[in-house]
Short mmCIF file of C-alpha atoms in Angstrom, two decimals:
data_model
loop_
_atom_site.label_atom_id
_atom_site.label_comp_id
_atom_site.label_asym_id
_atom_site.label_seq_id
_atom_site.Cartn_x
_atom_site.Cartn_y
_atom_site.Cartn_z
CA MET A 1 -20.19 22.10 91.74
CA ASN A 2 -23.15 21.13 89.70
CA ALA A 3 -24.98 18.11 90.93
CA GLU A 4 -25.26 15.69 87.95
CA PRO A 5 -27.30 12.52 87.99
CA ASN A 6 -25.26 9.58 88.50
CA ASP A 7 -26.36 8.00 85.22
CA ALA A 8 -25.10 11.02 83.35
CA SER A 9 -21.79 11.14 85.16
CA ALA A 10 -21.28 7.47 84.49
CA ASN A 11 -21.92 7.84 80.80
CA PHE A 12 -19.47 10.69 80.77
CA ALA A 13 -16.71 8.79 82.65
CA HIS A 14 -17.37 6.07 80.14
CA ALA A 15 -17.27 8.29 77.23
CA VAL A 16 -13.97 9.93 78.17
CA ALA A 17 -12.50 6.36 78.76
CA ALA A 18 -13.38 5.64 75.34
CA LEU A 19 -11.41 8.29 73.92
CA VAL A 20 -8.02 7.03 74.70
CA GLY A 21 -6.23 5.71 71.65
CA ARG A 22 -9.13 7.29 69.56
CA PRO A 23 -7.81 9.21 66.57
CA VAL A 24 -8.32 13.05 66.48
CA GLY A 25 -9.80 13.81 63.13
CA SER A 26 -10.59 11.43 60.46
CA GLY A 27 -8.05 8.85 61.72
CA LYS A 28 -6.23 8.85 58.32
CA ALA A 29 -2.78 10.38 58.30
CA SER A 30 -2.57 14.13 57.35
CA VAL A 31 -0.19 14.13 54.40
CA ALA A 32 1.62 17.21 53.85
CA PRO A 33 0.22 19.26 50.88
CA ASP A 34 3.66 20.16 49.73
CA PRO A 35 7.16 18.48 50.23
CA VAL A 36 9.69 20.04 52.53
CA ASN A 37 10.83 23.07 50.24
CA GLN A 38 13.20 26.08 50.11
CA PRO A 39 10.35 28.51 49.50
CA MET A 40 8.32 27.90 52.74
CA ILE A 41 11.55 27.39 54.81
CA ARG A 42 12.67 30.91 53.54
CA HIS A 43 9.41 32.33 54.58
CA TRP A 44 9.44 30.90 57.93
CA ALA A 45 12.79 32.03 58.57
CA ALA A 46 12.07 35.55 57.39
CA ALA A 47 9.14 35.67 59.64
CA PHE A 48 11.22 34.46 62.68
CA GLU A 49 14.19 36.46 61.89
CA ASP A 50 16.11 33.35 62.12
CA ALA A 51 19.54 33.88 60.35
CA ASN A 52 20.51 30.34 60.84
CA PRO A 53 22.47 29.70 57.63
CA VAL A 54 21.65 26.04 57.63
CA TYR A 55 18.23 26.65 56.55
CA THR A 56 18.91 29.12 53.65
CA ASP A 57 22.60 29.06 52.49
CA PRO A 58 23.48 26.01 50.61
CA GLU A 59 26.84 26.44 50.14
CA PHE A 60 27.18 27.10 54.09
CA ALA A 61 24.89 24.28 54.93
CA ALA A 62 27.12 22.03 52.66
CA GLY A 63 29.96 22.50 55.04
CA THR A 64 28.31 21.68 58.10
CA ARG A 65 27.44 18.39 59.71
CA PHE A 66 23.99 18.31 57.74
CA GLY A 67 25.70 18.47 54.37
CA GLY A 68 22.99 20.52 53.01
CA ILE A 69 20.11 22.71 53.56
CA VAL A 70 17.95 21.29 56.49
CA ALA A 71 14.19 22.41 57.34
CA PRO A 72 13.86 24.38 60.98
CA PRO A 73 13.03 21.60 63.16
CA LEU A 74 10.10 23.31 64.90
CA MET A 75 8.81 23.53 61.36
CA LEU A 76 7.71 19.89 61.58
CA GLN A 77 4.17 20.98 62.68
CA THR A 78 3.96 23.43 59.93
CA TRP A 79 4.63 20.93 56.81
CA THR A 80 1.10 19.08 57.74
CA MET A 81 -1.08 21.83 58.53
CA ALA A 82 -4.30 21.74 56.34
CA THR A 83 -4.51 24.01 53.52
CA PRO A 84 -7.25 26.58 54.76
CA MET A 85 -10.28 27.67 53.32
CA ILE A 86 -10.19 31.32 54.00
CA THR A 87 -13.99 32.08 53.30
CA GLY A 88 -16.03 31.30 56.33
CA ILE A 89 -12.96 30.88 58.63
CA ALA A 90 -14.28 33.02 61.30
CA GLU A 91 -17.78 31.49 61.33
CA ARG A 92 -15.97 28.15 61.49
CA GLY A 93 -14.54 29.41 64.79
CA GLY A 94 -11.18 29.38 63.28
CA ALA A 95 -11.31 25.77 61.87
CA PRO A 96 -9.08 25.83 58.65
CA VAL A 97 -11.65 23.62 56.76
CA PRO A 98 -15.13 22.51 57.34
CA SER A 99 -14.92 19.67 60.00
CA GLU A 100 -15.83 16.10 58.74
CA GLY A 101 -18.02 14.39 61.59
CA THR A 102 -17.97 15.35 65.25
CA SER A 103 -14.89 15.95 67.12
CA PRO A 104 -13.90 13.77 70.02
CA MET A 105 -13.76 16.78 72.08
CA THR A 106 -17.59 17.15 71.80
CA VAL A 107 -17.75 14.71 74.74
CA PHE A 108 -16.42 17.32 76.82
CA ASP A 109 -18.44 20.22 75.66
CA GLU A 110 -21.70 18.42 76.15
CA ALA A 111 -20.84 17.72 79.82
CA GLY A 112 -20.22 21.51 80.17
CA PHE A 113 -16.50 21.61 79.92
CA VAL A 114 -16.80 24.25 77.11
CA GLY A 115 -13.54 26.20 77.68
CA THR A 116 -10.44 25.08 76.09
CA LEU A 117 -6.86 26.31 77.06
CA ALA A 118 -3.78 24.91 75.62
CA SER A 119 -1.29 23.99 78.04
CA ASN A 120 1.79 22.18 76.89
CA SER A 121 3.51 21.50 73.81
CA GLU A 122 6.48 18.94 73.78
CA PHE A 123 8.50 17.90 70.64
CA GLU A 124 10.96 15.00 70.16
CA ILE A 125 12.92 15.50 67.20
CA MET A 126 14.60 12.27 65.61
CA ARG A 127 16.28 13.86 62.68
CA TYR A 128 16.32 17.26 60.71
CA LEU A 129 14.31 17.06 57.36
CA ARG A 130 15.73 17.80 54.00
CA ILE A 131 14.24 19.50 51.00
CA GLY A 132 11.93 17.02 49.02
CA GLU A 133 10.66 14.93 51.94
CA THR A 134 6.99 14.40 52.18
CA ILE A 135 5.96 14.23 55.87
CA SER A 136 2.84 12.78 57.04
CA ALA A 137 1.16 13.08 60.62
CA THR A 138 -1.14 10.89 62.74
CA THR A 139 -2.59 11.91 65.99
CA ILE A 140 -4.30 10.06 68.64
CA ILE A 141 -5.73 10.75 72.01
CA GLU A 142 -2.92 9.40 74.58
CA SER A 143 -4.63 10.32 77.74
CA VAL A 144 -7.35 12.13 79.73
CA SER A 145 -6.85 13.11 83.28
CA GLU A 146 -8.94 12.69 86.09
CA GLN A 147 -10.94 15.95 86.98
CA LYS A 148 -8.62 18.56 88.51
CA LYS A 149 -9.50 21.52 90.11
CA THR A 150 -7.93 24.69 88.13
CA ARG A 151 -7.55 28.56 88.76
CA ILE A 152 -10.23 29.07 85.85
CA GLY A 153 -12.62 26.03 86.91
CA PRO A 154 -12.84 22.41 87.17
CA GLY A 155 -11.55 20.38 83.98
CA HIS A 156 -9.82 17.38 82.15
CA PHE A 157 -6.20 17.54 80.60
CA VAL A 158 -6.31 15.91 77.24
CA THR A 159 -3.10 14.72 75.84
CA TRP A 160 -2.80 13.97 72.18
CA VAL A 161 0.45 12.45 70.36
CA THR A 162 1.14 13.23 66.96
CA THR A 163 3.67 11.01 65.11
CA TYR A 164 5.39 12.32 62.25
CA VAL A 165 6.88 10.18 59.45
CA ASP A 166 8.81 10.43 56.48
CA ASP A 167 8.13 8.97 52.84
CA SER A 168 9.50 5.56 54.06
CA GLY A 169 7.25 5.38 57.24
CA GLU A 170 10.26 6.11 59.65
CA THR A 171 9.32 8.42 62.70
CA VAL A 172 11.26 11.80 62.26
CA GLY A 173 9.49 13.47 65.22
CA ILE A 174 6.74 13.23 67.80
CA GLN A 175 4.60 15.78 69.51
CA ARG A 176 2.72 15.99 72.50
CA PHE A 177 -0.02 18.57 72.82
CA ARG A 178 -2.03 19.10 75.95
CA ILE A 179 -5.12 21.17 76.61
CA LEU A 180 -7.33 21.76 79.45
CA LYS A 181 -10.97 21.34 78.81
CA PHE A 182 -12.86 23.05 81.79
CA LYS A 183 -15.97 24.60 83.01
CA PRO A 184 -15.32 28.30 83.05
CA GLU A 185 -16.07 29.65 86.72
CA GLY A 186 -15.96 33.03 87.66
CA VAL A 187 -14.09 34.26 84.43
CA PRO A 188 -15.97 35.27 81.30
CA ALA A 189 -15.71 32.27 78.99
CA MET B 1 28.88 37.07 54.96
CA ASN B 2 29.51 36.93 58.44
CA THR B 3 29.26 33.05 59.33
CA PRO B 4 28.22 32.22 62.78
CA ASN B 5 30.35 29.72 64.62
CA THR B 6 28.84 26.71 66.57
CA LEU B 7 29.57 26.71 70.33
CA ASP B 8 32.57 24.51 71.40
CA PHE B 9 30.76 21.83 73.59
CA ASN B 10 33.90 21.49 75.86
CA GLN B 11 33.44 25.01 77.13
CA VAL B 12 29.78 24.58 77.83
CA LYS B 13 29.09 24.26 81.74
CA VAL B 14 26.07 24.03 84.10
CA GLY B 15 25.12 27.40 84.90
CA ASP B 16 26.02 28.98 81.65
CA GLU B 17 23.40 31.41 80.48
CA LEU B 18 22.13 31.68 76.84
CA THR B 19 22.26 35.09 75.23
CA PRO B 20 18.82 36.52 76.14
CA LEU B 21 16.63 37.26 73.21
CA SER B 22 14.07 39.99 73.01
CA ILE B 23 11.18 40.09 70.55
CA ASP B 24 9.18 43.31 69.89
CA VAL B 25 5.68 41.59 69.55
CA THR B 26 4.25 43.95 66.88
CA ALA B 27 0.84 42.88 65.21
CA THR B 28 3.09 42.36 62.08
CA VAL B 29 5.37 39.96 63.96
CA VAL B 30 2.13 38.04 65.17
CA VAL B 31 0.56 37.78 61.71
CA ALA B 32 3.85 37.14 59.95
CA GLY B 33 4.49 34.18 62.44
CA ALA B 34 0.98 32.96 62.15
CA ILE B 35 1.31 32.64 58.38
CA ALA B 36 4.58 31.26 57.97
CA THR B 37 3.48 28.44 60.24
CA ARG B 38 0.17 28.12 58.28
CA ASP B 39 -1.99 28.78 61.16
CA PHE B 40 -4.74 30.82 59.88
CA MET B 41 -6.80 30.67 63.33
CA PRO B 42 -8.36 34.61 63.28
CA VAL B 43 -7.31 35.37 66.69
CA HIS B 44 -3.78 35.63 65.32
CA HIS B 45 -4.66 38.31 62.48
CA ASP B 46 -7.80 39.79 62.77
CA ARG B 47 -8.25 41.99 65.84
CA ASN B 48 -12.13 42.56 65.69
CA TYR B 49 -12.18 38.69 66.04
CA ALA B 50 -9.95 38.47 69.06
CA ASN B 51 -12.03 41.16 70.84
CA LYS B 52 -15.05 38.94 70.30
CA GLN B 53 -13.22 36.33 71.91
CA GLY B 54 -12.51 38.47 74.95
CA ALA B 55 -8.90 39.18 74.04
CA PRO B 56 -7.65 42.91 74.05
CA GLU B 57 -5.62 42.21 70.78
CA ILE B 58 -4.52 39.71 68.32
CA PHE B 59 -1.98 37.25 69.96
CA MET B 60 1.02 34.99 69.06
CA ASN B 61 0.20 31.69 67.86
CA ILE B 62 1.83 28.38 69.60
CA LEU B 63 3.74 27.41 66.46
CA SER B 64 5.40 30.82 66.64
CA ASP B 65 6.36 30.28 70.25
CA THR B 66 7.99 26.99 69.55
CA ALA B 67 9.75 28.79 66.62
CA TYR B 68 11.23 31.62 68.51
CA CYS B 69 12.44 28.89 71.11
CA SER B 70 14.31 27.25 68.48
CA ARG B 71 15.89 30.50 67.23
CA PHE B 72 16.59 31.50 70.75
CA LEU B 73 18.49 28.06 71.13
CA THR B 74 20.26 28.20 67.69
CA ASP B 75 21.28 31.74 67.97
CA TRP B 76 23.16 30.89 71.00
CA ALA B 77 24.49 27.38 70.35
CA GLY B 78 25.10 27.97 66.50
CA PRO B 79 24.24 26.52 63.32
CA GLU B 80 25.51 22.79 63.81
CA ALA B 81 23.53 22.70 67.10
CA MET B 82 20.54 20.24 66.91
CA VAL B 83 17.27 21.05 68.75
CA ARG B 84 16.41 17.41 70.02
CA LYS B 85 13.66 18.22 72.52
CA LEU B 86 11.54 20.90 73.32
CA SER B 87 8.89 20.85 75.92
CA ILE B 88 6.95 23.90 76.90
CA ARG B 89 4.16 24.89 79.25
CA LEU B 90 2.06 27.66 77.88
CA GLY B 91 1.38 30.73 80.27
CA VAL B 92 0.04 34.26 79.79
CA PRO B 93 -0.84 35.31 76.18
CA ALA B 94 1.78 37.22 74.20
CA PHE B 95 -0.61 40.28 72.93
CA ALA B 96 0.61 42.38 70.02
CA GLY B 97 2.24 45.64 71.52
CA SER B 98 4.17 43.68 74.16
CA THR B 99 7.60 42.56 74.61
CA LEU B 100 8.75 39.00 74.89
CA THR B 101 12.26 38.32 76.46
CA TYR B 102 13.75 34.81 76.22
CA THR B 103 16.19 33.84 78.88
CA GLY B 104 17.74 30.20 79.42
CA THR B 105 20.29 28.36 81.73
CA VAL B 106 22.29 25.34 81.15
CA THR B 107 21.23 22.58 83.54
CA ALA B 108 23.05 19.59 82.56
CA VAL B 109 25.70 18.56 79.72
CA SER B 110 26.79 15.07 78.99
CA GLN B 111 28.59 13.32 76.06
CA ARG B 112 28.10 10.14 74.26
CA GLY B 113 30.62 9.28 71.38
CA THR B 114 31.09 12.30 69.50
CA GLU B 115 27.72 14.01 70.41
CA GLY B 116 27.37 16.43 73.35
CA THR B 117 24.04 16.92 74.78
CA ILE B 118 23.05 20.05 76.65
CA GLU B 119 19.69 20.51 78.67
CA ILE B 120 18.33 23.90 79.07
CA SER B 121 15.72 25.58 81.08
CA LEU B 122 14.04 28.34 79.35
CA ARG B 123 11.50 30.88 79.52
CA ALA B 124 9.90 33.73 77.70
CA THR B 125 8.24 36.52 79.92
CA ASN B 126 6.21 39.65 79.31
CA ASP B 127 4.63 42.27 81.41
CA LEU B 128 1.94 39.77 82.20
CA GLY B 129 4.08 37.07 83.48
CA ASP B 130 5.53 33.64 82.12
CA HIS B 131 4.46 33.31 78.41
CA VAL B 132 6.20 30.08 77.97
CA SER B 133 8.40 28.16 80.38
CA GLY B 134 10.18 24.61 79.70
CA VAL B 135 13.04 22.69 78.85
CA ALA B 136 15.17 21.89 75.79
CA VAL B 137 17.74 19.46 74.68
CA ILE B 138 20.15 20.32 72.17
CA GLY B 139 23.06 18.36 70.54
CA LEU B 140 26.43 19.71 69.46
CA PRO B 141 29.27 17.95 67.73
CA ALA B 142 31.97 17.07 70.47
CA SER B 143 35.40 15.79 70.02
CA GLY B 144 35.63 12.07 70.67
CA ALA B 145 38.68 12.37 72.59
CA SER B 146 38.07 14.88 75.03
CA ALA B 147 39.77 15.01 78.19
#
């Protein structure tokens, strides 16, 4: 373990506690650039070779309990993904667009927890989406764990929760996403 | 067109196994999934970039993982099944050139009104170990007056 001055570790603990409830990103809702639409659904169904006819066959879908075409439920996260700026994406470390301001995660990077590992993704789907709906998403940091010893080094699990809403503000789905911010130990970063 | 049928909820029992799904994870599969989910991170489409990050190959993105989980569930349960929850833990990467095999088991069934609920434990494995493991809850239409 690295010995750290007490005031530095107290500052870190304070900064970490202050993260809970903070938005990830600008704090404004991410509004889907396009409403739920058949071309993106067809593209998705083709990519995953998902032949479920409720996604692409209007006649079949009309005869089901959905009453018409619905979007694949796990496309929820796709609707609000940022339209990427392809030029420079590698230089930005994969960030789709140049970031505005500093990420809340810099608190960890500055304290040496420079590694990032995605750990869990949890979806709750309230209802299926229909063509024409515009989805918005708001993400906040829900919790930060105590420091844990892991296989790849000491770290903190950070959970953020994204709430997806429809045009009327009704919640259509919730996603919890957990990452480990860790100090790489004995393995290449 | 050969239209798929939805499972009869009353026939589903704890211990039933889902129809396994095997995915040949080619580079094309990785790239197609990343772009269809609008995830342009270079580790999912640029091998040179992936190599610089210490990965031997491009690898599947998480949105593709959840997409394949939902396909795995509804391929088995049918088009009127609704995915209500999907909670996965992310394990070893799925590199281009590997094969992913999805398996699952029914762990609980319950009925409320005309909606049947099925809980499923699932995993996707490759030659490195568990790529994805977790639980899902799906809903199926159920006759209200079941015995």
